[in-house]
Coordinates of C-alpha atoms in Angstrom, one line a residue:
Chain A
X1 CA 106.8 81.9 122.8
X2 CA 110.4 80.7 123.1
X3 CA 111.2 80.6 126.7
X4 CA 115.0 81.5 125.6
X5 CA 113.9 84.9 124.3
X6 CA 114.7 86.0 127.9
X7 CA 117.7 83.7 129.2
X8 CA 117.5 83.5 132.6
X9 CA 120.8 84.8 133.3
X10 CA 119.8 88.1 131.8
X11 CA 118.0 88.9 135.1
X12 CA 121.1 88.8 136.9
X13 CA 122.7 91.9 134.3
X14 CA 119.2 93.1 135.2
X15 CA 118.9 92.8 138.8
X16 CA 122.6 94.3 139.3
X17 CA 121.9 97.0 137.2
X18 CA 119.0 98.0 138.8
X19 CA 121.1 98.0 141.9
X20 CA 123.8 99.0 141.4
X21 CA 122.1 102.8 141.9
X22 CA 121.5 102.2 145.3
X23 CA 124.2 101.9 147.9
X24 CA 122.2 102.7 151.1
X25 CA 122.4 98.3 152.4
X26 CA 125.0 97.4 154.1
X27 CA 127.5 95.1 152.4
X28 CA 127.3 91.7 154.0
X29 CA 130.2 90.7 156.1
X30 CA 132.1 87.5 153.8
X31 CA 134.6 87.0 156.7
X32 CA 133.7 83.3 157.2
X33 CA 132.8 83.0 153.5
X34 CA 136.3 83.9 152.6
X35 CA 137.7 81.7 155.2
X36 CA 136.0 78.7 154.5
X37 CA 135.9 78.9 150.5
X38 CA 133.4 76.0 149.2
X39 CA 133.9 74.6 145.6
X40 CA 131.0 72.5 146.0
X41 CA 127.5 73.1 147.1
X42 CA 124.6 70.5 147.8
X43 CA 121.1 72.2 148.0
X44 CA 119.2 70.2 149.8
X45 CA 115.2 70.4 148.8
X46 CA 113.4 73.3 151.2
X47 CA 111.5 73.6 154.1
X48 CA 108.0 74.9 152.6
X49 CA 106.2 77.7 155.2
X50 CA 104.0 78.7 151.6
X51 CA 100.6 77.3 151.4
X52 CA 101.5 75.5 148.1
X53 CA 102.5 71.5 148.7
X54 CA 104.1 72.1 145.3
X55 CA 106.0 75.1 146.0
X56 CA 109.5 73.1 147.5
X57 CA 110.0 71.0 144.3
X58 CA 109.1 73.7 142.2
X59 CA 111.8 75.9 143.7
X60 CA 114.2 73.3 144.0
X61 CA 114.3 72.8 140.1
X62 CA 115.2 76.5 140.1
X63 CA 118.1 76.5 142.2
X64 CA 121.1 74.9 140.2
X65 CA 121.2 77.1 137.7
X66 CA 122.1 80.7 139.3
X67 CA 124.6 79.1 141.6
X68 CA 126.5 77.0 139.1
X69 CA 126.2 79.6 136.7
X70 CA 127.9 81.8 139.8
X71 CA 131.1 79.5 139.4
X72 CA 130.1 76.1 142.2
X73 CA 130.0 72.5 141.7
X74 CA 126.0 72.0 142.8
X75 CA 125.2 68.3 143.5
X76 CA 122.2 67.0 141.2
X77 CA 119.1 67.7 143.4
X78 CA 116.4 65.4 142.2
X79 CA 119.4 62.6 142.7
X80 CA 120.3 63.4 145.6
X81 CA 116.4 64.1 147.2
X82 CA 116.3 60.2 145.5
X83 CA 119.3 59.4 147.7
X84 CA 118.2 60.9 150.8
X85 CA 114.7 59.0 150.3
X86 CA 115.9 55.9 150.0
X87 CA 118.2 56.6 152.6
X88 CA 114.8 56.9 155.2
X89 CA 114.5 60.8 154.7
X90 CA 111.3 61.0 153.2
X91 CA 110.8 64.4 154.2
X92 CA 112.7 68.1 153.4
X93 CA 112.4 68.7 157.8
X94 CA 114.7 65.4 158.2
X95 CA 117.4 65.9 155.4
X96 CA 118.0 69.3 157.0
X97 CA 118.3 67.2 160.3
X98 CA 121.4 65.4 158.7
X99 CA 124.6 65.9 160.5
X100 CA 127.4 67.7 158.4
X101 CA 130.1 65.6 159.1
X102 CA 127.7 62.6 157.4
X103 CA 126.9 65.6 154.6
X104 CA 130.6 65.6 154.1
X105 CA 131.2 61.9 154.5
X106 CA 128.5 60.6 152.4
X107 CA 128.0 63.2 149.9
X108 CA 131.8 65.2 150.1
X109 CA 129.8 68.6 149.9
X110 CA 131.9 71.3 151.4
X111 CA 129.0 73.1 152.0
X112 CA 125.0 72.6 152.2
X113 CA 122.4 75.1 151.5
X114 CA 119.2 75.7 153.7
X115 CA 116.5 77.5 151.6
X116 CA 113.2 77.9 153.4
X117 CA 110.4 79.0 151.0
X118 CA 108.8 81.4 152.6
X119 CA 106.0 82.5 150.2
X120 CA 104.8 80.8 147.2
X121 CA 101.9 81.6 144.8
X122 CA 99.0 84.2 143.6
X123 CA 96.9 86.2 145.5
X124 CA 94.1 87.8 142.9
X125 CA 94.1 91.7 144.0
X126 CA 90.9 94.3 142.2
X127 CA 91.8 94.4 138.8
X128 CA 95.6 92.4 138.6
X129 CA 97.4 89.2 140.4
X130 CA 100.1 89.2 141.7
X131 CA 102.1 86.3 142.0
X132 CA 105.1 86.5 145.0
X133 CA 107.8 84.1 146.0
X134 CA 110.2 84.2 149.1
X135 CA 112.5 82.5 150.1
X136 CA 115.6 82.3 152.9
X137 CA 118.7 80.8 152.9
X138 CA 121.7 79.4 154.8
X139 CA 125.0 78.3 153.5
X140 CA 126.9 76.5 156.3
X141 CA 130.3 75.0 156.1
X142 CA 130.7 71.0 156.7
X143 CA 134.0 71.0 158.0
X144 CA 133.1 73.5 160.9
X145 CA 129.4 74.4 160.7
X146 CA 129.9 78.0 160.2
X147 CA 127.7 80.1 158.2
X148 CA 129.2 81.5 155.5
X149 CA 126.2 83.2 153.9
X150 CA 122.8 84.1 154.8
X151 CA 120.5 86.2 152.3
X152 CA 116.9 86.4 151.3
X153 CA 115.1 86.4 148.1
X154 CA 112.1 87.8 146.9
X155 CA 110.1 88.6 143.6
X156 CA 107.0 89.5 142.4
X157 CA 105.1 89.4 139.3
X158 CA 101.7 91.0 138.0
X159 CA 99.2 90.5 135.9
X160 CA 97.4 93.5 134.5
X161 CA 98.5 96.7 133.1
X162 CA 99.6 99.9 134.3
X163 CA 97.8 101.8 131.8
X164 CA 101.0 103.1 130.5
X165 CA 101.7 101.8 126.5
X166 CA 105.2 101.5 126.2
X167 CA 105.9 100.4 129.6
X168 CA 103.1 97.7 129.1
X169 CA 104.4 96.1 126.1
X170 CA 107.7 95.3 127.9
X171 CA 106.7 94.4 130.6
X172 CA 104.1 92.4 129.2
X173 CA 106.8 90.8 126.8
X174 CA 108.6 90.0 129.5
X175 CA 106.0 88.3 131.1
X176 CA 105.1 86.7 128.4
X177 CA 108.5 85.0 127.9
X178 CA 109.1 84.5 131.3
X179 CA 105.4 82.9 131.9
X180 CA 105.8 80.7 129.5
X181 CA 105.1 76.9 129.7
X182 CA 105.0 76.9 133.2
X183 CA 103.0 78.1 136.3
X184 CA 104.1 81.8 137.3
X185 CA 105.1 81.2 140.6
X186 CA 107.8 78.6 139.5
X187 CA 109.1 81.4 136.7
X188 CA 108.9 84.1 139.9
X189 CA 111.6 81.7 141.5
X190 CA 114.0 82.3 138.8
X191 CA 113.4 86.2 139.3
X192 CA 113.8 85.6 143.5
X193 CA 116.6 83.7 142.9
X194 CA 118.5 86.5 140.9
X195 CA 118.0 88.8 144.0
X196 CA 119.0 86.5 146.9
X197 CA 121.8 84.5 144.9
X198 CA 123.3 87.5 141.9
X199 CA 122.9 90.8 144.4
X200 CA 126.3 92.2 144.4
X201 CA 127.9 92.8 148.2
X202 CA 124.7 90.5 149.0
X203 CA 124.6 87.6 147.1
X204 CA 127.2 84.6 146.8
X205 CA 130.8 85.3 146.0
X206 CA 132.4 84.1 143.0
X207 CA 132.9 80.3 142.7
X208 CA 136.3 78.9 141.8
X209 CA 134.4 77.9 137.9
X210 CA 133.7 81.6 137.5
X211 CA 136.4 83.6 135.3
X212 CA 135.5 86.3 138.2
X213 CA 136.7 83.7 141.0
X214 CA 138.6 85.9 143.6
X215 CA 137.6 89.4 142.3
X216 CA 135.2 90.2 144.4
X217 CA 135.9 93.4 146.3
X218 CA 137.6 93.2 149.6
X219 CA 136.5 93.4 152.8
X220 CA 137.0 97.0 154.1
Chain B
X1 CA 104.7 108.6 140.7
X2 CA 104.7 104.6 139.9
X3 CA 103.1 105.3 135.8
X4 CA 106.7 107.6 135.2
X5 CA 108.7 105.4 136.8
X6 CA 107.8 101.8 135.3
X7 CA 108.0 103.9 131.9
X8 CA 111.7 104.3 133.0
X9 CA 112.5 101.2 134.2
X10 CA 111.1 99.6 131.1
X11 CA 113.7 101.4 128.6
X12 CA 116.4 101.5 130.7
X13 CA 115.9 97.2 130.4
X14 CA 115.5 97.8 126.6
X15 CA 119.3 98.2 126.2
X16 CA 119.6 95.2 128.3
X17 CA 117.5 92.9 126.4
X18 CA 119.6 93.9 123.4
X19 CA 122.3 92.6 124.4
X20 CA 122.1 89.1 125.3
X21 CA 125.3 88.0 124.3
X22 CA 127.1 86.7 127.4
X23 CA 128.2 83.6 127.2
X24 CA 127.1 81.5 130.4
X25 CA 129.2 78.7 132.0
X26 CA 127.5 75.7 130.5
X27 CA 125.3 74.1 128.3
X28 CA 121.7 73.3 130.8
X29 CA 119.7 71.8 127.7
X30 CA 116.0 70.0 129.3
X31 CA 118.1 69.4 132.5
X32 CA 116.0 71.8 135.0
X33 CA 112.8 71.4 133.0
X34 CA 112.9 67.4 133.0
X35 CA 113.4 68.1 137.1
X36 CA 110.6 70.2 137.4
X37 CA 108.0 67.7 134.9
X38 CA 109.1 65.1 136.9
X39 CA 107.9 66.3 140.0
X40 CA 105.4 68.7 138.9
X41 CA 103.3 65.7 137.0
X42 CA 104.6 62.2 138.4
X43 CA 105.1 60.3 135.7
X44 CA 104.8 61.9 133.2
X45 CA 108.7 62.2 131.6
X46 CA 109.6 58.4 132.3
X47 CA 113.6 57.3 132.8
X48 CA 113.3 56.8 129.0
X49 CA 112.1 60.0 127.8
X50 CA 115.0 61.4 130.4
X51 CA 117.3 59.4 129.2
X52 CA 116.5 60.6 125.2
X53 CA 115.9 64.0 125.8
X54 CA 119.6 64.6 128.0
X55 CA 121.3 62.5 125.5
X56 CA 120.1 65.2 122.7
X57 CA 121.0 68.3 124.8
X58 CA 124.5 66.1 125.1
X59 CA 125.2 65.6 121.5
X60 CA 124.3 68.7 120.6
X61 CA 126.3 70.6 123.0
X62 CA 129.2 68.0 122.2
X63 CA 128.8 69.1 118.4
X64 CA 129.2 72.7 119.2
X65 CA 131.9 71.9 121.8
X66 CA 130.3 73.4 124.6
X67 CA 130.2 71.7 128.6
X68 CA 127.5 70.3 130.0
X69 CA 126.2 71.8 134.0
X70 CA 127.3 70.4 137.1
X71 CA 124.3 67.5 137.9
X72 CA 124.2 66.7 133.9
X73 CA 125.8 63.3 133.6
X74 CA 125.0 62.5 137.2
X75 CA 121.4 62.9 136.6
X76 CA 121.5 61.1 132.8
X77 CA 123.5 58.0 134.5
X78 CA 120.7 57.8 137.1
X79 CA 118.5 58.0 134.5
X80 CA 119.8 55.0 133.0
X81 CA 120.2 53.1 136.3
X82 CA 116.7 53.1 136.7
X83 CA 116.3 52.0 133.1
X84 CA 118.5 48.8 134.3
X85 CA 121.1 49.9 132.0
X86 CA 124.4 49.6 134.1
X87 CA 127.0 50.5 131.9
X88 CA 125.7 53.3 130.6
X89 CA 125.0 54.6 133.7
X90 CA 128.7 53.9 134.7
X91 CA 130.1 56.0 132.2
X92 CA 127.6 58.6 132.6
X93 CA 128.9 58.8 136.3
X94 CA 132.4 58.4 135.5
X95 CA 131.8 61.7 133.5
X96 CA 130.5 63.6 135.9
X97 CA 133.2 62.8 138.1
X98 CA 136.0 63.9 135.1
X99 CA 134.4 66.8 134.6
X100 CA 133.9 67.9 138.6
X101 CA 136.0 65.9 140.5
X102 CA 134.5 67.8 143.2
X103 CA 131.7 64.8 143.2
X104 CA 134.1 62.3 143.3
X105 CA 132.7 60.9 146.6
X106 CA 129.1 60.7 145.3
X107 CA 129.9 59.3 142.4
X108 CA 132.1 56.9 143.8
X109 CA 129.4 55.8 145.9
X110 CA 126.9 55.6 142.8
X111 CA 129.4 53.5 141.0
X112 CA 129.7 51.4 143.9
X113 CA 125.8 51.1 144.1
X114 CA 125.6 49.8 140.1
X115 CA 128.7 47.3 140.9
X116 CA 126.1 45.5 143.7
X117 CA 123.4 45.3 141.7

C-alpha cells in the first residue's frame, strides 16, 4: 500500500472539518502567542509517562512535519537530540532542564516545545484493539519564558469492524494506508498530532512560512 | 447510535479524500522515515544509506523545482559529517542556513564544529 495514498496533511482538512461543527470549547487565549511571535521552533525529544521505551523517539519523528507544514522553522530533531547527547544530556528529563537563555544562545530557537507523551500503544479489547496516543505540550518563549501555547493531543485507532459495509471499507482503507509500514501507534501520532497542533482557535497560529501568516482571527 | 453515525462520518470524508490536491509547504522525501528507522532499529539505515536516500529526495525535488523542509540539509550535512566527509557537509549546512536563516546560529556552530576537526 502506498503510504502517500493518504498524505498526512489531509488529516488536518479532516480534523478541521470535523470541527469546525462544534463551537461549544472555548477559543484559547493567543495573547502571549501574539506578543511573543516565534519564527523558529526547537522540539526537544519528550518526556515518556507511556509504558512504551520506544514511544518518545517514535513521536518525535512525527513532530516536524505538522508544525513546519503550519508555517515554523523546526530545528532538525534527531540532530539536535545528537547535540544535546554529546553535550552530557543523555536523557529527554535533562534537555527539558536546559535553561532558555542557553536554548537561545546555543541553539537561537525563539521558542522550545515541551511534549510529554502521555499514552502510547495497544490495549487488545473483546473482539478489536485499539491503539491510543496522547500527548501534552508547552510552547514557551526564550527571550521571557512565557508560554505562548499549551494544548493536548489525542487519537485513537481500531482494529475490527463495526459491522457496517460502507463505513468498514473506509475506514478500513484508511487504516490500511495509514498502518502501513510502520507500527500503529507511531501512525496514531500523526493522527494526535493533527488534533493538538491543526485544531483551529486550539492549535498553533500561523507561522510567518505559511501564505495564512497573520490571518488568524482576532482576539475578541 | 455509533453504526449511523460512523456511516456518516465515513462519506462525509469521501469528498475529502477526493480531493487531495493542496499543495503543502515543502518537499519531506525519506526525511521523517530515515528519523524514525534510525531509532526504531539502531543501525539499521547507516550515515551512508542516509546520505543516498536524502540526496535522491534532493534531486528529485530540485528537478521538479520544489523546497526541501526545515531540518533537510541540516540533517543530510550531519549525515555526511559522520561519514568524514567535511565538505560536503559544509555545504549541506550552508544550505540550510540560506534557506532558513532562522538556523543561522546552529549552523554556524556546526560549521565551526567541521572547521576543528
Amino acid at each position: 500500500m502506498n503510504p502517500r495514498f493518504f498524505p498526512r496533511w489531509a488529516g488536518c482538512a479532516i480534523l478541521g472539518f470535523a470541527l469546525a461543527g462544534c463551537g461549544t470549547v472555548k477559543p484559547y487565549d493567543y495573547t502571549n502567542y501574539r506578543e511573543h511571535p516565534p519564527r523558529s521552533i526547537l522540539v526537544l525529544p519528550p518526556l515518556n509517562n507511556s509504558t512504551d521505551v520506544k514511544g518518545s523517539y517514535s513521536y518525535l519523528s512525527t513532530v516536524t512535519y505538522p508544525i513546519a507544514e503550519r508555517g515554523y522553522y523546526v530545528f532538525p530533531v534527531a540532530v539536535i537530540d545528537q547535540f544535546l547527547k554529546e553535550n552530557g544530556m543523555p536523557t529527554a528529563g535533562e534537555m527539558h532542564q536546559v535553561p532558555l537563555n542557553k536554548v537561545a544562545e546555543i541553539i537561537g530557537a525563539d521558542a522550545v516545545m515541551y511534549i510529554t507523551l502521555e499514552q502510547y500503544g495497544s490495549k487488545y479489547q473483546v473482539i478489536n484493539s485499539a491503539t491510543t496516543v496522547r500527548v501534552r505540550a508547552k510552547l514557551v518563549d526564550t527571550k521571557t519564558g512565557i508560554l505562548l501555547w499549551q494544548g493536548t493531543g489525542e487519537a485513537q485507532q481500531n482494529s475490527g469492524g463495526s459491522g457496517n459495509i460502507i463505513g468498514d471499507l473506509v475506514v478500513a482503507a484508511l487504516t490500511q494506508a495509514i498502518n502501513s509500514g510502520t507500527d500503529a501507534a507511531h501512525d496514531t501520532c500523526r493522527l494526535a498530532n493533527v488534533g493538538l497542533f491543526c485544531t483551529k482557535d486550539q492549535g498553533l497560529l500561523y507561522g510567518p512560512y505559511s501564505p495564512k501568516y497573520g490571518t488568524d482571527a482576532n482576539p475578541k | 447510535m455509533s453504526r449511523p453515525s460512523r456511516l456518516v462520518w465515513s462519506l462525509a470524508l469521501l469528498p475529502l479524500l477526493a480531493g487531495c490536491a493542496a499543495p503543502t509547504l515543502y518537499t519531506w522525501g525519506h526525511y521523517e522515515d530515515l528519523i524514525y528507522t534510525s531509532y526504531d532499529k539502531p543501525g539499521s539505515v547507516p550515515p551512508e544509506l542516509q546520505a543516498e536516500k536524502l540526496e535522491q529526495d534532493y534531486q528529485k525535488a530540485r528537478a521538479a523545482n520544489k523546497r526541501m523542509c526545515p531540518g533537510f540539509h541540516a540533517q543530510l550535512g550531519y549525515a555526511y559529517f559522520q561519514l568524514g566527509k567535511m565538505d560536503q557537509a559544509r555545504q549541506e549546512f550552508e544550505t540550510e542556513e540560506a534557506d532558513f536563516p532562522e538556523s543561522a546560529v546552529l549552523m554556524d556552530r556546526m560549521l565551526a564544529k567541521l572547521k576543528k576537526t
